[in-house]
Amino acid sequence: MMTDAPDAIDHDDASRVLDASPRVLMDDDDKPHEECGVFGVWRSTDAAALTALGLHALQHRGQEAAGIVSLDDGGLFHSHKGLGLVGDNFSDAKVMAGLPGRASIGHNRYATTGETALRNVQPLYADFEFGGFAVAHNGNLTNAYALKRALVRRGCLFQSTTDSEVFVHLIAISLYSTVVDRLIDALKQVQGAYSLVALHNGALLGARDPLGVRPLVLGRLPGHAGGGHVLASETCALDIVGAEFVRDIEPGEIVVIDDAGVRSVKPFGRHESRFCIFEYIYFSRPDSVSEGTPVYDTRKRIGAELARESHVSADVVVPVPDSGVPAAMGYAAEAKIPFELGIIRNHYVGRTFIEPTDQIRHLGVKLKHSANKPILAGKRVILVDDSIVRGTTSRKIVEMVRQAGATEVHMRISSPPTTHSCYYGIDTPERSQLMAARHDLEEMARIIGVDSLAFISLDGLYRALGKPGRDAKKPAYCDACFTGEYAIPLTDWQDNSEKQLSLLQPVGT
Ligand code: SF4
């Protein structure tokens, strides 16, 4: 049983898998956005509070909405969800008191706008014949439209426009008897990238897609021999609750955490991992360790590799804060050029929801970044950033650095050119808006206004990750936004139906 009343069903929206309404954009819109973070706790007296802390540590993975579902010892589920940051929704003692129990799951979302927004906030909850079931999902399903069409024909009534609701309906109609078998049945029908946490009366469940595109880690809470486990998108969320890192959930693995301990189910056989390489470049928090590799060190190694590949004489190496900082440190150390904070980021701008006009984007850059003139005046500057998406922010930052008196500006990017959209849970603009899909290097340098521009090569990126280079036959990571080689079929996008395409955007949860 759930204590919250479900939202009303909108039958018009029930035919839509993904909300294609225009997005309201943030002031740092010229970046790809991680779509979601997930967190789950099994057996802790402060389950909901720990979940709120975990979500707070994962705030960088989604800032538009947050939700927690808890399970009390009497088998009742409790829910609180809202638009905004974790702190906006879970700092009130009354709210937290309304989330009792020793198990809970939570979700941060980079959400869509409009009246559908709250309905799409996760975790999603449903009552089944076996009892209550809540699920939270990070990633994006690539056959959600096809599945949803079939499910709607069978009479399923969708209450949200998020692709994650497909999981709920597939579990509902499964003929298997146990919850785990029903989940396996559902997962075998979906395509795409998913890391999910789910909660039912007997267990906390975690699952990763067969290629392990999105991250999920297991941790153990101190002082709990039998239970006391957590699942999280990143290790930084384990650190904040004092949990010890146990291991990454493997690609294609389902973990069942109950009072007997942790059990692993691997229904998909062995697959090669294709973890998202962009997690190392930009998405993950630098203090996280992803797939056994510290993100901060990796970013510094990428910067060093970039310096070896595209050296240029200069007086200072300046990061575009904050995400360019570790790569710039690695670049500066390798190039033996002083590292300086020539651009200062204002951390107190606040999150302004703004319309995506060029004029407002321009203002957004100035609100967030200012030039440190004494560092830049009269200098030859190497600017290091993690990616170029539309190029609008880069252009404004270069202009600002020149106005501060830099005599030369060279831009170095710690990712290869982003030439393709992500369909696996990262919000990137469509290809026509990606600068690197429309222009060659020379044109990009001219548009951005730099004296030279260089991106790290794909092989260089793989070398920074400890590989000899990119194995074209068997790449170790998902790198589709740089190569266009999508390892998971894009079933919904391969249907030529005009109506279908108009409803689909590469949007995840
Ligand atoms: Fe990550 Fe790019 Fe693959 Fe998306 S397409 S999962 S951003 S590497």
XYZ file of C-alpha atoms in Angstrom, residues 149-487:
339
model
C 2.538 1.213 -27.960
C 2.137 -2.537 -27.362
C 1.355 -2.038 -23.675
C -1.258 0.652 -24.327
C -2.937 -1.705 -26.834
C -3.094 -4.282 -24.044
C -4.914 -1.806 -21.834
C -2.058 -0.443 -19.721
C -2.751 3.098 -18.543
C 0.381 5.206 -18.345
C 0.476 7.930 -15.738
C 3.698 9.647 -16.770
C 5.615 10.375 -19.939
C 8.885 8.951 -18.653
C 10.252 5.856 -20.357
C 10.867 4.331 -16.913
C 7.157 3.604 -16.484
C 7.558 0.861 -19.074
C 9.361 -1.162 -16.367
C 6.324 -0.884 -14.088
C 3.868 -2.175 -16.698
C 6.125 -4.958 -17.921
C 6.481 -6.171 -14.319
C 2.700 -5.882 -13.812
C 1.814 -8.111 -16.761
C 4.607 -10.641 -16.275
C 3.373 -14.164 -15.657
C 6.292 -15.072 -13.400
C 5.551 -15.436 -9.729
C 8.539 -13.909 -7.920
C 9.403 -10.221 -8.042
C 12.944 -10.955 -9.233
C 11.701 -13.195 -12.064
C 9.211 -10.531 -13.089
C 11.984 -7.931 -13.119
C 14.187 -10.215 -15.240
C 11.244 -10.771 -17.577
C 10.853 -6.978 -17.913
C 14.564 -6.317 -18.384
C 14.772 -8.936 -21.141
C 12.223 -6.948 -23.149
C 13.792 -3.513 -22.854
C 16.671 -2.116 -24.855
C 18.759 0.819 -23.794
C 20.864 2.002 -20.924
C 19.659 1.604 -17.383
C 20.928 1.577 -13.869
C 17.974 1.130 -11.591
C 17.136 0.677 -7.952
C 13.828 -0.833 -6.881
C 12.144 -1.575 -3.580
C 9.498 -4.090 -2.624
C 8.414 -5.524 0.672
C 11.125 -8.157 0.795
C 14.197 -6.564 -0.769
C 16.114 -3.713 -2.333
C 16.974 -4.514 -5.949
C 19.616 -3.011 -8.214
C 20.239 -3.669 -11.906
C 22.503 -2.522 -14.723
C 21.928 -3.003 -18.429
C 23.902 -5.785 -20.141
C 26.583 -3.358 -21.372
C 26.790 -1.434 -18.099
C 26.535 1.964 -19.812
C 25.376 3.843 -16.718
C 27.094 3.419 -13.333
C 25.834 1.707 -10.161
C 27.847 0.778 -7.076
C 27.233 -1.259 -3.947
C 28.286 -0.095 -0.474
C 28.014 -1.366 3.078
C 26.945 0.798 5.995
C 29.161 0.642 9.060
C 28.066 -1.544 11.954
C 25.694 -3.719 9.939
C 26.867 -7.294 9.536
C 23.788 -8.737 7.802
C 21.888 -5.874 6.133
C 22.889 -2.245 5.986
C 23.666 -1.926 2.285
C 23.359 0.956 -0.112
C 23.241 1.266 -3.887
C 24.274 4.493 -5.583
C 25.074 5.938 -8.974
C 28.542 6.987 -7.795
C 30.941 6.323 -4.947
C 30.750 9.975 -3.811
C 27.256 9.128 -2.519
C 28.689 6.259 -0.460
C 31.247 8.597 1.088
C 28.669 11.107 2.292
C 26.737 8.449 4.258
C 29.902 6.788 5.560
C 29.343 3.588 3.584
C 32.263 1.424 2.567
C 32.599 0.740 -1.157
C 32.026 -2.960 -1.846
C 32.057 -3.161 -5.646
C 30.553 -1.949 -8.909
C 27.400 -3.756 -9.939
C 28.461 -5.686 -13.038
C 26.998 -5.091 -16.491
C 23.835 -7.199 -16.793
C 23.787 -8.002 -13.085
C 20.798 -7.834 -10.773
C 21.546 -7.632 -7.053
C 18.954 -8.654 -4.517
C 19.619 -7.170 -1.079
C 17.487 -8.578 1.716
C 17.892 -9.609 5.338
C 19.870 -12.664 4.225
C 22.528 -10.476 2.572
C 23.385 -9.693 -1.046
C 22.555 -12.140 -3.835
C 23.594 -11.743 -7.448
C 21.606 -12.839 -10.514
C 23.070 -12.666 -14.023
C 20.292 -13.407 -16.488
C 22.032 -12.023 -19.580
C 25.196 -14.133 -19.653
C 28.546 -12.443 -20.226
C 28.766 -9.214 -22.177
C 31.664 -6.902 -22.768
C 31.279 -3.703 -20.763
C 30.606 -0.459 -22.643
C 30.657 1.992 -19.762
C 29.975 5.614 -20.783
C 33.375 7.214 -21.407
C 31.886 10.670 -20.863
C 31.416 9.805 -17.173
C 35.214 10.125 -16.856
C 35.418 13.334 -18.868
C 32.601 15.326 -17.349
C 29.559 13.689 -15.733
C 30.882 11.928 -12.639
C 31.997 13.916 -9.642
C 35.805 14.104 -9.581
C 35.994 12.438 -6.164
C 34.130 9.352 -7.429
C 35.812 6.122 -8.478
C 34.148 4.654 -11.561
C 34.740 1.036 -12.555
C 37.822 0.956 -10.353
C 39.298 4.121 -11.857
C 39.463 7.394 -9.885
C 37.772 10.086 -11.948
C 40.046 12.921 -10.754
C 43.260 11.085 -11.711
C 41.776 10.130 -15.049
C 40.936 13.745 -15.848
C 44.499 14.785 -15.033
C 45.848 12.011 -17.268
C 43.545 13.152 -20.084
C 44.972 16.666 -19.676
C 48.535 15.328 -19.824
C 47.733 13.309 -22.945
C 46.159 16.401 -24.500
C 49.345 18.387 -23.803
C 51.454 15.684 -25.480
C 49.162 15.634 -28.508
C 48.672 19.353 -29.054
C 51.432 21.340 -27.408
C 51.588 25.065 -28.032
C 53.849 27.696 -26.487
C 52.039 29.792 -23.891
C 52.474 31.637 -20.590
C 49.594 30.186 -18.567
C 47.207 27.219 -18.583
C 43.743 28.317 -17.441
C 40.832 25.946 -16.774
C 37.247 26.751 -17.634
C 35.868 26.129 -14.143
C 34.877 23.883 -12.625
C 34.829 20.863 -14.865
C 37.992 21.796 -16.794
C 40.153 22.057 -13.668
C 41.692 18.549 -13.312
C 42.419 18.289 -17.063
C 44.069 21.734 -17.000
C 46.200 20.665 -14.025
C 47.348 17.587 -15.961
C 47.983 19.705 -19.068
C 50.002 22.327 -17.165
C 52.138 19.732 -15.375
C 52.918 17.891 -18.602
C 53.585 21.077 -20.618
C 55.531 22.669 -17.743
C 53.492 25.849 -18.064
C 52.113 27.596 -14.933
C 48.537 26.649 -13.992
C 46.498 29.708 -13.036
C 42.874 30.403 -12.171
C 42.375 33.010 -14.868
C 38.605 32.569 -14.826
C 36.713 32.750 -11.571
C 33.405 31.013 -11.215
C 30.661 32.591 -9.188
C 29.149 29.729 -7.183
C 26.304 31.836 -5.863
C 24.545 32.626 -9.110
C 21.679 30.347 -8.245
C 19.890 28.217 -10.726
C 17.954 30.432 -13.049
C 15.491 28.767 -15.358
C 15.872 30.721 -18.530
C 14.689 30.524 -22.074
C 17.292 29.260 -24.525
C 17.789 32.466 -26.475
C 21.301 33.502 -27.500
C 20.903 36.775 -25.644
C 20.156 35.045 -22.331
C 22.925 32.486 -22.838
C 25.316 35.402 -23.199
C 24.121 36.828 -19.905
C 24.364 33.414 -18.260
C 28.078 33.142 -19.065
C 28.792 36.548 -17.548
C 26.791 35.767 -14.437
C 28.726 32.618 -13.855
C 32.287 33.395 -14.956
C 34.515 36.433 -14.631
C 37.983 37.080 -15.963
C 40.844 37.359 -13.468
C 42.471 40.269 -15.317
C 45.881 40.410 -13.573
C 46.426 36.760 -14.531
C 45.362 37.148 -18.154
C 46.604 40.602 -19.240
C 49.494 40.435 -21.680
C 49.620 36.606 -21.537
C 49.453 33.831 -24.089
C 46.683 31.688 -22.622
C 45.806 28.006 -23.048
C 42.164 27.550 -22.032
C 41.241 23.972 -21.092
C 37.604 22.824 -21.126
C 35.983 19.391 -21.099
C 33.726 19.622 -24.146
C 32.192 21.833 -26.794
C 28.502 21.255 -27.447
C 26.946 24.227 -29.241
C 30.011 26.401 -28.835
C 28.051 29.405 -27.569
C 29.613 29.402 -24.094
C 33.122 28.809 -25.422
C 32.803 31.845 -27.701
C 31.737 34.087 -24.823
C 34.484 32.859 -22.528
C 37.147 33.432 -25.187
C 35.789 36.930 -25.794
C 35.977 37.607 -22.049
C 39.580 36.368 -21.856
C 40.604 38.558 -24.792
C 38.870 41.585 -23.248
C 40.940 40.944 -20.134
C 44.085 41.523 -22.207
C 45.232 38.031 -23.289
C 47.508 38.342 -26.325
C 46.809 34.822 -27.612
C 44.049 32.345 -26.710
C 44.488 28.648 -27.495
C 41.678 26.283 -26.584
C 42.275 22.642 -25.644
C 39.357 20.261 -25.112
C 39.641 17.124 -22.994
C 37.113 15.169 -25.068
C 37.061 14.330 -28.774
C 34.639 16.445 -30.850
C 31.013 15.727 -29.831
C 29.542 14.908 -33.232
C 26.521 12.775 -32.279
C 23.624 12.887 -29.831
C 23.434 10.560 -26.865
C 20.414 8.242 -26.718
C 21.518 6.476 -23.549
C 20.515 8.913 -20.838
C 22.522 12.082 -21.416
C 20.747 15.179 -22.607
C 22.592 16.463 -25.648
C 21.142 18.677 -28.362
C 20.194 17.081 -31.656
C 23.034 16.719 -34.151
C 22.102 19.817 -36.112
C 22.971 21.901 -33.040
C 26.277 20.220 -32.226
C 29.059 22.489 -33.367
C 31.447 19.640 -34.208
C 28.797 17.945 -36.375
C 28.479 21.042 -38.539
C 31.964 22.500 -38.736
C 35.543 21.325 -39.189
C 38.275 22.225 -36.728
C 39.346 25.364 -38.572
C 35.793 26.705 -38.789
C 35.175 25.965 -35.118
C 38.352 27.834 -34.139
C 37.248 30.815 -36.211
C 33.709 30.840 -34.779
C 34.917 30.492 -31.190
C 37.554 33.126 -31.828
C 40.702 31.281 -30.738
C 44.208 31.308 -32.208
C 44.219 27.512 -32.162
C 41.832 24.734 -31.144
C 42.560 21.068 -30.444
C 40.569 18.164 -29.036
C 42.061 15.057 -27.479
C 42.084 12.171 -29.957
C 39.971 9.076 -29.334
C 43.163 7.001 -28.994
C 44.584 9.577 -26.596
C 41.446 9.383 -24.478
C 41.680 5.589 -24.326
C 45.384 5.833 -23.475
C 44.526 8.108 -20.556
C 42.218 5.331 -19.379
C 45.082 2.830 -19.432
C 44.324 1.204 -22.812
C 46.795 1.027 -25.687
C 44.301 3.019 -27.779
C 40.769 2.480 -29.084
C 40.207 -1.059 -30.322
C 37.919 -0.340 -33.282
C 36.610 -3.935 -33.308
C 35.888 -4.059 -29.599
C 35.869 -0.618 -27.985
C 36.084 -0.844 -24.207
C 33.646 2.030 -23.635
C 30.552 3.593 -25.106
C 31.917 6.500 -27.143
C 28.984 6.916 -29.530
C 28.725 10.688 -29.116
C 32.241 10.907 -30.600
C 32.016 8.081 -33.143
C 28.340 7.544 -33.995
C 28.835 3.834 -33.227
C 25.824 3.026 -31.083
C 26.273 -0.322 -29.352
